[in-house]
Short mmCIF file of C-alpha atoms in Angstrom, two decimals:
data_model
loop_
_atom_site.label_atom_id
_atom_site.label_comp_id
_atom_site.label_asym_id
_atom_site.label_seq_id
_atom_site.Cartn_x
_atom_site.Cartn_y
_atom_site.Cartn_z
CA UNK F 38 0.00 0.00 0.00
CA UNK F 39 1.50 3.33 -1.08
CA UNK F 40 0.81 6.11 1.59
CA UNK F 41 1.53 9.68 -0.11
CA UNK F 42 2.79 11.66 2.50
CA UNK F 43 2.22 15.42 2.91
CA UNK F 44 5.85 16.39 3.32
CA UNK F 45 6.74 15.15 -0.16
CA UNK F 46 5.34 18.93 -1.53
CA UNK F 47 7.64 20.40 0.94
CA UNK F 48 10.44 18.18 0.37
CA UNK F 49 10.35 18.88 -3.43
CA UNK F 50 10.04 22.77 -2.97
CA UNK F 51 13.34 22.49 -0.61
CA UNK F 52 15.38 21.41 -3.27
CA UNK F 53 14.66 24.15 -5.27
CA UNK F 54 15.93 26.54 -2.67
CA UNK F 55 18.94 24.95 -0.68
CA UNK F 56 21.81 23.11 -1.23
CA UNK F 57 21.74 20.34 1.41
CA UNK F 58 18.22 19.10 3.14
CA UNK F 59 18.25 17.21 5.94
CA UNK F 60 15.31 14.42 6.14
CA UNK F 61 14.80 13.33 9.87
CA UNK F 62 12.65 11.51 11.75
CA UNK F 63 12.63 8.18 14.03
CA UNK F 64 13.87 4.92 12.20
CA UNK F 65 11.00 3.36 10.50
CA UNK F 66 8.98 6.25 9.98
CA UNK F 67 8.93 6.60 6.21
CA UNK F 68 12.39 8.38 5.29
CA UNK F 69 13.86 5.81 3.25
CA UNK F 70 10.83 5.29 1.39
CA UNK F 71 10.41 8.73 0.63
CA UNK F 72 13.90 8.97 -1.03
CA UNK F 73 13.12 6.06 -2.87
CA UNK F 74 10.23 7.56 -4.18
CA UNK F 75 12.21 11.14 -5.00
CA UNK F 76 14.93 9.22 -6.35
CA UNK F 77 12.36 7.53 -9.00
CA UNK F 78 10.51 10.71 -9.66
CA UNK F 79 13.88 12.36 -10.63
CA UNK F 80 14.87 9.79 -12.51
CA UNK F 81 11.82 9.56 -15.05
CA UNK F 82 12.33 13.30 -15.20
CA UNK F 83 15.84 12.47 -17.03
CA UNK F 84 18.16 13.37 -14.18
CA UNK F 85 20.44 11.11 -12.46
CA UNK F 86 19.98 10.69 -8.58
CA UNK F 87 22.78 8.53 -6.57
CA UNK F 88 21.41 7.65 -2.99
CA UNK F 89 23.94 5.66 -0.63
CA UNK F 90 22.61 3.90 2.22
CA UNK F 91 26.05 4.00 4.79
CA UNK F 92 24.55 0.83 6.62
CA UNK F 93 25.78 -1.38 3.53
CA UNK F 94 29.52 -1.72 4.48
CA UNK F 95 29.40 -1.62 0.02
CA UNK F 96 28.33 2.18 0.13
CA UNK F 97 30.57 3.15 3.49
CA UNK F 98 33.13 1.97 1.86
CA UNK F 99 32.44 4.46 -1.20
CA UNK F 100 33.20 7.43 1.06
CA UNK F 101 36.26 6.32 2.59
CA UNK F 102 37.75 9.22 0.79
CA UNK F 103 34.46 11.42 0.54
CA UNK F 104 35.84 14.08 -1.73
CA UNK F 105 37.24 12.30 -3.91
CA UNK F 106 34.05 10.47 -4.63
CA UNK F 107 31.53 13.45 -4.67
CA UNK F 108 33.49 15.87 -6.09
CA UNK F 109 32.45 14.27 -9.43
CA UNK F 110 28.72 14.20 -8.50
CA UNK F 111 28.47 17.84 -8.34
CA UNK F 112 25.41 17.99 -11.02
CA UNK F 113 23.18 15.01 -9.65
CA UNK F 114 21.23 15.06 -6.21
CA UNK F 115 23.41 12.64 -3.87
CA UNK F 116 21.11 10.98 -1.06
CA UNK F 117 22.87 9.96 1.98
CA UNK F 118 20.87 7.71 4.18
CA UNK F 119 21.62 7.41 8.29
CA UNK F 120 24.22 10.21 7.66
CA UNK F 121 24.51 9.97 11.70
CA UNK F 122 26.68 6.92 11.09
CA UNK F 123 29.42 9.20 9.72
CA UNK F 124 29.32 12.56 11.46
CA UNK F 125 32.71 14.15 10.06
CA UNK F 126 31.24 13.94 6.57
CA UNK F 127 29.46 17.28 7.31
CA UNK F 128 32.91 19.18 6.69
CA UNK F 129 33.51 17.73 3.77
CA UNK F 130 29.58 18.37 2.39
CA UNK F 131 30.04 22.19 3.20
CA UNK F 132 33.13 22.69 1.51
CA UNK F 133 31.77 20.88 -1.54
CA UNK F 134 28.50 22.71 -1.65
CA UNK F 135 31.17 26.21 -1.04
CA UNK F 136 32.99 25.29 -4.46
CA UNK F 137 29.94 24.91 -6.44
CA UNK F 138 26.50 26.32 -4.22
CA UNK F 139 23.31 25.20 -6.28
CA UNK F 140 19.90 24.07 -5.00
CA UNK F 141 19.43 20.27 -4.56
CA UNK F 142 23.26 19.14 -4.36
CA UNK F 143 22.09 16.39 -0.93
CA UNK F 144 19.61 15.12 0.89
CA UNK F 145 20.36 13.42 4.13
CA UNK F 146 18.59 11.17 6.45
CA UNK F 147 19.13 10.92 9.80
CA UNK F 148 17.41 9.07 12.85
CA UNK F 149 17.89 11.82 15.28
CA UNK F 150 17.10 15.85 15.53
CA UNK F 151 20.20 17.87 14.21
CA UNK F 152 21.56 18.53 17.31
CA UNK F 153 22.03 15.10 18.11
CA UNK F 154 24.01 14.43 15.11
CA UNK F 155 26.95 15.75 15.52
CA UNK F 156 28.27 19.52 14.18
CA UNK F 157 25.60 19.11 11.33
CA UNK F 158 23.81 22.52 12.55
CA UNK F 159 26.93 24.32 12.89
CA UNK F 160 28.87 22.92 10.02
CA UNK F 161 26.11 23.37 7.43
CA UNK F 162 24.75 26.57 8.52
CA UNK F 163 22.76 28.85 6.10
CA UNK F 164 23.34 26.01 3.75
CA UNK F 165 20.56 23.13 5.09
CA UNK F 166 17.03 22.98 6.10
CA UNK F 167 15.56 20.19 8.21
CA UNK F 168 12.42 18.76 7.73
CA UNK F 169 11.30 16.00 10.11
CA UNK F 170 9.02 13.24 8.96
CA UNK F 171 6.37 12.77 11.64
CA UNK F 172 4.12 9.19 11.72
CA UNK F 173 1.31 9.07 9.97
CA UNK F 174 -1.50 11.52 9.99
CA UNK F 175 -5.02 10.92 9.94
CA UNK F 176 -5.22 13.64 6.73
CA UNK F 177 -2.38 11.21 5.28
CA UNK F 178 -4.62 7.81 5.50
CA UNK F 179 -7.33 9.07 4.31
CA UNK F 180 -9.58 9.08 7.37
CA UNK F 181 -12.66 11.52 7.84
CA UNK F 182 -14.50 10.52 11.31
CA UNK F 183 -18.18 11.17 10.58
CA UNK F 184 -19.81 9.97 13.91
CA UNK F 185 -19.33 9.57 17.93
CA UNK F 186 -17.41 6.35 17.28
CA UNK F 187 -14.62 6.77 15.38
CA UNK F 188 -14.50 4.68 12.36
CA UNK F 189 -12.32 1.88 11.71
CA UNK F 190 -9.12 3.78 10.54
CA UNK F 191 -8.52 6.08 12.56
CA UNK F 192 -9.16 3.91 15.56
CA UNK F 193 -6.69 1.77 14.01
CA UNK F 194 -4.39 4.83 13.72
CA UNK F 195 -4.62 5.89 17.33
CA UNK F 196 -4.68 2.07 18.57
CA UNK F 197 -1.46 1.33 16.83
CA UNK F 198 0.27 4.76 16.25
CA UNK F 199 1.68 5.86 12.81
CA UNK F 200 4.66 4.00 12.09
CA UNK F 201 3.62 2.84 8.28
CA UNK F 202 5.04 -1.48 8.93
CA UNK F 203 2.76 -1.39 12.52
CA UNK F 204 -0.55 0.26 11.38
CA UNK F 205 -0.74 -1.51 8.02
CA UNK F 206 0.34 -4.74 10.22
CA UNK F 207 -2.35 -7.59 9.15
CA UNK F 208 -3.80 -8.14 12.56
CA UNK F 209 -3.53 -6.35 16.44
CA UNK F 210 -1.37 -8.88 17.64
CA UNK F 211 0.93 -8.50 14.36
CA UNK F 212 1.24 -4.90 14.74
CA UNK F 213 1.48 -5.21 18.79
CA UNK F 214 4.50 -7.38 17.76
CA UNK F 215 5.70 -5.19 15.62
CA UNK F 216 6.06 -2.50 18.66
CA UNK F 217 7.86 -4.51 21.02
CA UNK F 218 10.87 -5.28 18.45
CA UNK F 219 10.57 -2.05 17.75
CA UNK F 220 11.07 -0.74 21.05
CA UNK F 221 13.44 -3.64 21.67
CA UNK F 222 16.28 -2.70 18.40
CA UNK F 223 15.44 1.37 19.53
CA UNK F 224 17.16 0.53 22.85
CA UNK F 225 19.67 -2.19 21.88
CA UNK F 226 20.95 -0.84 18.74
CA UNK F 227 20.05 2.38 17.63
CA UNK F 228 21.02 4.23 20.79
CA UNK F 229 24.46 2.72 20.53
CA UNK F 230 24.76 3.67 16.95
CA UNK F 231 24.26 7.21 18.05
CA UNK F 232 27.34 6.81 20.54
CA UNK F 233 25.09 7.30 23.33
CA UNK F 234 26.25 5.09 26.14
CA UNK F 235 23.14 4.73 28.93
CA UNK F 236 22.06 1.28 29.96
CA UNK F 237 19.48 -0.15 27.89
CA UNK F 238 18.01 -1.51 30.91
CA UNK F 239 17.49 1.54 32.62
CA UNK F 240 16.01 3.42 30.13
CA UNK F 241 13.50 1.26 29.27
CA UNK F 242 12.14 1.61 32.71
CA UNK F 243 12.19 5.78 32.47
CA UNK F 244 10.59 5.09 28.88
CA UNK F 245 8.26 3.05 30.86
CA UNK F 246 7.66 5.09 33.87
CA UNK F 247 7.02 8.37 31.64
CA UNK F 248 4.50 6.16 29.21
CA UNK F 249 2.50 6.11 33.12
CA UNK F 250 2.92 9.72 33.06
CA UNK F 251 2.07 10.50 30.08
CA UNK F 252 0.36 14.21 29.29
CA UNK F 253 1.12 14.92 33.32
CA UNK F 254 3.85 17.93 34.03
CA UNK F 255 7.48 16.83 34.33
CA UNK F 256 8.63 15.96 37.70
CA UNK F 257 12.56 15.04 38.09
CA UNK F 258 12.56 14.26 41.91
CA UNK F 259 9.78 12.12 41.38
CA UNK F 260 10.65 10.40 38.61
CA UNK F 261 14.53 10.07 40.24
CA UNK F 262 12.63 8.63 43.37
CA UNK F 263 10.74 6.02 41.72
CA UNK F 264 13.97 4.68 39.41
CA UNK F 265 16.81 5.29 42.41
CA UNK F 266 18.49 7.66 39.39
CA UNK F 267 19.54 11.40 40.44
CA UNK F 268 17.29 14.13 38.87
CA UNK F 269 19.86 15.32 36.41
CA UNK F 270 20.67 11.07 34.96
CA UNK F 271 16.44 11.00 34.46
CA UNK F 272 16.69 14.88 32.44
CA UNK F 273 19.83 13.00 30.95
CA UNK F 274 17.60 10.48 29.81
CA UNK F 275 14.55 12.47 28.83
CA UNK F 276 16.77 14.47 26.26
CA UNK F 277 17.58 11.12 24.69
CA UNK F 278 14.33 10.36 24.25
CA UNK F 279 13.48 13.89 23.18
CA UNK F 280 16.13 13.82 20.14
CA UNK F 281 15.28 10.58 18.86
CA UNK F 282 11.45 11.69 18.69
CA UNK F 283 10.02 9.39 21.13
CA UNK F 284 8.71 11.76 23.47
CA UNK F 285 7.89 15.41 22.56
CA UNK F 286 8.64 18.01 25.16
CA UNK F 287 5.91 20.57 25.55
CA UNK F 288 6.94 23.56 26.95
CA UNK F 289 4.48 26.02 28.90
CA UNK F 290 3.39 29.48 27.56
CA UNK F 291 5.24 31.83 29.32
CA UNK F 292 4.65 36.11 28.57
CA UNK F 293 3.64 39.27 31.06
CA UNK F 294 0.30 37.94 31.87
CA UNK F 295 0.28 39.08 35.23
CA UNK F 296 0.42 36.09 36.88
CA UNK F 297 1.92 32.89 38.61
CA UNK F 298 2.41 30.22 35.72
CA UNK F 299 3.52 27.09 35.98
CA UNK F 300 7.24 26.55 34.67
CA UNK F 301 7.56 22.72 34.02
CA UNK F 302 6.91 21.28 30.43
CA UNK F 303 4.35 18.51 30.03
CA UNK F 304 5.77 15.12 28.20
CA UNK F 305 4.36 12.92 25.70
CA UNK F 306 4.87 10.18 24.22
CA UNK F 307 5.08 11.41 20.17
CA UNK F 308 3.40 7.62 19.05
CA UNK F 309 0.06 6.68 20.61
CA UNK F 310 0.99 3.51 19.47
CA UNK F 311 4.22 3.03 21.18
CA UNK F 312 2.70 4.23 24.43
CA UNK F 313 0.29 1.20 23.96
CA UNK F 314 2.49 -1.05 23.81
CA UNK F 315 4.64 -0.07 26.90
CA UNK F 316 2.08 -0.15 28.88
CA UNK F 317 0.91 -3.66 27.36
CA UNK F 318 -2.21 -2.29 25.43
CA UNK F 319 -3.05 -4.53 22.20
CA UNK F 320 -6.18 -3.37 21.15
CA UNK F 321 -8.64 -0.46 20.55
CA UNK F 322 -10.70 -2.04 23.57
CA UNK F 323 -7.90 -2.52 25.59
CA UNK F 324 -6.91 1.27 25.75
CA UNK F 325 -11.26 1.46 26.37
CA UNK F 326 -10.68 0.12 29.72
CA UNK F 327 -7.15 1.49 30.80
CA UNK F 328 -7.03 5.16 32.92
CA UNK F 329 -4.47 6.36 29.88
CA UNK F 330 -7.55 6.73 27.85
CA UNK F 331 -7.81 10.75 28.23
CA UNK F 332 -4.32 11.24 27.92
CA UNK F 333 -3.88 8.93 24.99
CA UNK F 334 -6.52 10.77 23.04
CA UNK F 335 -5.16 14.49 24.12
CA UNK F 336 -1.53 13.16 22.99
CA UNK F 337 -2.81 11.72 19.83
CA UNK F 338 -5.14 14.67 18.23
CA UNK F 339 -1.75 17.39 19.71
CA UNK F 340 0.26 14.88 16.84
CA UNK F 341 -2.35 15.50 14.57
CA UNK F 342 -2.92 18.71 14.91
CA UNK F 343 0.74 19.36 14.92
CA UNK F 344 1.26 17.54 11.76
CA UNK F 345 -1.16 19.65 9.52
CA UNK F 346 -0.54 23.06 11.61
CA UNK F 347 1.06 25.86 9.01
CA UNK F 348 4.95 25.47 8.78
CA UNK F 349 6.80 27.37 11.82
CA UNK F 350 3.72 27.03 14.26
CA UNK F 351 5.22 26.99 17.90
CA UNK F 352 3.21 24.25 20.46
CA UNK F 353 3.01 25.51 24.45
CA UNK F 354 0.87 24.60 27.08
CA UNK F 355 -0.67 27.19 29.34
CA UNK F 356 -1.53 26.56 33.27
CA UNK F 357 -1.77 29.11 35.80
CA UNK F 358 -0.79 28.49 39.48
CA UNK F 359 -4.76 28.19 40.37
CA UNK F 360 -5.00 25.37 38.25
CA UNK F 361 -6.61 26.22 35.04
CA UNK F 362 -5.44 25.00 31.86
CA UNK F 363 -5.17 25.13 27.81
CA UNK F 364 -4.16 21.69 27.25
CA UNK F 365 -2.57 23.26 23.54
CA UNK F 366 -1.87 26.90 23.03
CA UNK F 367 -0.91 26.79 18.91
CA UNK F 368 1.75 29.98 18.57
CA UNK F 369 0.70 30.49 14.34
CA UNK F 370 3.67 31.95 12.26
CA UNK F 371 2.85 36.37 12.88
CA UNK F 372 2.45 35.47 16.92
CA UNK F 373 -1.47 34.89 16.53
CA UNK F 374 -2.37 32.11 19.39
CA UNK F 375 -5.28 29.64 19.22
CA UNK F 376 -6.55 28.13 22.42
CA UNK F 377 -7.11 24.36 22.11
CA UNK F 378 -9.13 22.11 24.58
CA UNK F 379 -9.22 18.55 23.83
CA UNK F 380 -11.69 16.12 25.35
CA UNK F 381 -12.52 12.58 25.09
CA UNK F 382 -16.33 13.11 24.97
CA UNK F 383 -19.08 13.07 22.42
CA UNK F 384 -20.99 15.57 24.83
CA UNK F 385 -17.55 18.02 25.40
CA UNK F 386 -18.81 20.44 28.20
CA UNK F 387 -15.64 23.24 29.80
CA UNK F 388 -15.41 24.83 32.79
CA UNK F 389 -15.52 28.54 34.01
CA UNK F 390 -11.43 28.21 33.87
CA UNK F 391 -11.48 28.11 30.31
CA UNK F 392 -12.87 31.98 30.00
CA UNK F 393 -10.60 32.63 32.81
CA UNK F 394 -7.46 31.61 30.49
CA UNK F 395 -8.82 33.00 27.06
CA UNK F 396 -9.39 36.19 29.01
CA UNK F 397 -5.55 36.03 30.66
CA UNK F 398 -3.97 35.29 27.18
CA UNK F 399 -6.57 38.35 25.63
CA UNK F 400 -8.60 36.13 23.27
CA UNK F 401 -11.85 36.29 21.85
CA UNK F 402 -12.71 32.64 21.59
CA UNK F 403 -11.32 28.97 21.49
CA UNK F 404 -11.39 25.56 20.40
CA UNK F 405 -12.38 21.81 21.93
CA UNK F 406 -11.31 19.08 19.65
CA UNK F 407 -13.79 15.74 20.53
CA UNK F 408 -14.88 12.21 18.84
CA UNK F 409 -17.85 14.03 17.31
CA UNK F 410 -19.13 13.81 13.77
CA UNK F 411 -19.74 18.00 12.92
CA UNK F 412 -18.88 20.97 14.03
CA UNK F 413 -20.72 23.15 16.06
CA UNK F 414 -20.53 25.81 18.70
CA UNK F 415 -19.77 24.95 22.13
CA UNK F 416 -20.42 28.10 24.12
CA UNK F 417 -20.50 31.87 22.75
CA UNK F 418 -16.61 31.85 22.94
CA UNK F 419 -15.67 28.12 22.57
CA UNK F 420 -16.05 26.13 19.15
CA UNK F 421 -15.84 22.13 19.25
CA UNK F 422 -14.70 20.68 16.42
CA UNK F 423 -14.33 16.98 15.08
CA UNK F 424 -10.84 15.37 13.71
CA UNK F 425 -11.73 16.13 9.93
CA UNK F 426 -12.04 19.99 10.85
CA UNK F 427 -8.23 20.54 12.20
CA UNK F 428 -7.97 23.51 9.75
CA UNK F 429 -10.30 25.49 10.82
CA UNK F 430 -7.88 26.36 13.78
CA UNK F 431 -5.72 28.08 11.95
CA UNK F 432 -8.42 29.82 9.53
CA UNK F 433 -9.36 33.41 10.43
CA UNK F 434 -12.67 32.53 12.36
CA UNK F 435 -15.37 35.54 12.96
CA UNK F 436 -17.63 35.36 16.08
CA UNK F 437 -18.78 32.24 17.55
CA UNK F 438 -22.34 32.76 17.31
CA UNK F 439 -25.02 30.30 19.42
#
């Protein structure tokens, strides 16, 4: 089953503009096949893509002396696949892309954010872009809930998260398989590969322990108290899991409001489907029955909304000291906020906090994202909308009217 992804416009409009791209995302997610599917398009178009995957010891071995082998290749697109593997190729790519600059010169993949792989940000400044492949969306398979219940796809997306291999897996127990070797060759072997050197052991049992608090604020001490670890080995550990995409980090809206705020970020786990299977979840009716329900939905629809949100949107959470909350506070590119509840309700209802916030951050109205099958409006300043209306969030929206 071909998936068309909705990066692939982005990714071709990048190599137009700069010389090196950088492709990341978690290992499995899609990257590979994406190339693949670049490198074919090209290719029918007449031109002459080379893509090198540096896990074949055939294709390492090509860039034993790296200049001397792309120096030639100067007027086809070279695609360099886990480019973390050899981090002192960046040099070599900027000087190469100095003696002759033109759009579309390299695209490399990497299985971990750019900081992570080593002087890639630095070395390639003003000459890269990253784009990070996400799992799948919901606008990417195709689904458009229509009812209470969601329909068979995207509860199969949220049930087994959007890694492409686990949710077009045959069966649950296939895909729930699937997971755990996943989760098994992410701690055993692609850590290591990174040169990170943390017992695999160990942080299995933080990945574990934040899966239980999942969507709740971060909490060193009492994470450190639970796994006998000091509170800077678990924030050690958290920014492991935070560059390799497992967990997002999001961070609280902070600006002269006026008031006490809360300071510490809330985590997530990025994959709904990965959090199900760390906490041994293996179906839709499983996760039915298990207290992560709430937080599994809130987590999911902030990846979805996330992955359709206009380039350069900023994510924060806002919570003042007295408690009330805006479980996603979308920062649009010009500084325009949206206010985003999300509840795992066909009947959504809010509290009196919610005006409290809108009024604190100086806005007119909000959203509730909810299992339901239309839009409608919620209260005179709140607007609940279903899965297959993300976009109206960032639309200019006039007065909710009742």
């Amino acid at each position: 089953m071909i998936i068309n992804r909705s990066l692939y416009p982005h990714l071709l409009d990048s190599l137009e503009i700069f010389p090196v791209i950088g492709l990341v995302g978690p290992r499995q997610v899609g990257k590979t096949s994406m190339a693949r599917q670049l490198a074919a398009d090209l290719s029918r178009a007449g031109q002459r893509p080379l893509m090198l995957d540096l896990e074949r010891p055939s294709d390492l071995a090509k860039l034993t002396e790296p200049e001397l082998f792309l120096e030639p290749l100067a007027d086809r697109l070279v695609i360099l696949d886990e480019v973390q593997l050899k981090p002192d190729l960046f040099g070599v790519l900027r000087s190469l892309v100095d003696a002759q600059r033109r759009p579309g010169r390299f695209l490399i993949l990497g299985s971990a954010a750019p900081a992570l792989i080593q002087r890639s940000a630095e070395t390639l400044a003003g000459r890269i872009e990253f784009l990070e492949l996400a799992p799948l969306s919901l606008a990417e398979v195709g689904a458009q809930p229509q009812d209470t219940t969601l329909p068979t796809v995207a509860t199969t997306l949220w049930s087994r998260g959007g890694y492409p291999d686990c949710y077009l897996a045959r069966s649950d127990a296939a895909s729930m398989r699937w997971r755990e070797a996943f989760i098994r060759s992410y701690l055993e072997r692609d850590i290591p590969q990174l040169g990170i050197r943390v017992s695999a052991a160990t942080l299995r049992r933080f990945w574990l322990m934040l899966a239980h608090y999942h969507g709740q604020l971060w909490n060193a001490s009492t994470l450190a108290g639970s796994l006998g670890l000091s509170a800077p080995s678990v924030r050690h550990y958290l920014d492991i899991l935070e560059s390799t995409f497992m967990v997002r980090v999001l961070q609280p809206y902070s600006a002269n409001l006026g008031k006490r705020l809360v300071k510490s970020p809330k985590v997530y786990l990025r994959d709904s489907g990965l959090l199900h299977a760390l906490l041994n979840l293996p179906d839709h009716n499983a996760l039915l029955g298990h207290p992560v329900l709430g937080a599994s939905w809130e987590g999911w629809v902030i990846e979805q909304i996330l992955s359709q949100a206009p380039v350069g949107s900023r994510p924060y959470f806002f919570r003042t000291a007295s408690g009330n909350e805006i479980d996603l506070l979308l920062e649009l590119p010009g500084g325009q906020l949206r206010a985003i509840e999300i509840k795992h309700s066909a009947t959504p209802k809010l509290g009196k906090g919610f005006n409290e916030v809108l009024d604190a951050l100086q806005l007119s109205s909000g959203f509730v994202i909810a299992p339901i099958s239309e839009p409608y409006p919620l209260t005179t300043r709140a607007r609940a909308l279903p899965l297959s209306h993300l976009r109206e969030i960032w639309r200019d929206a006039g007065p909710i009217t009742v």
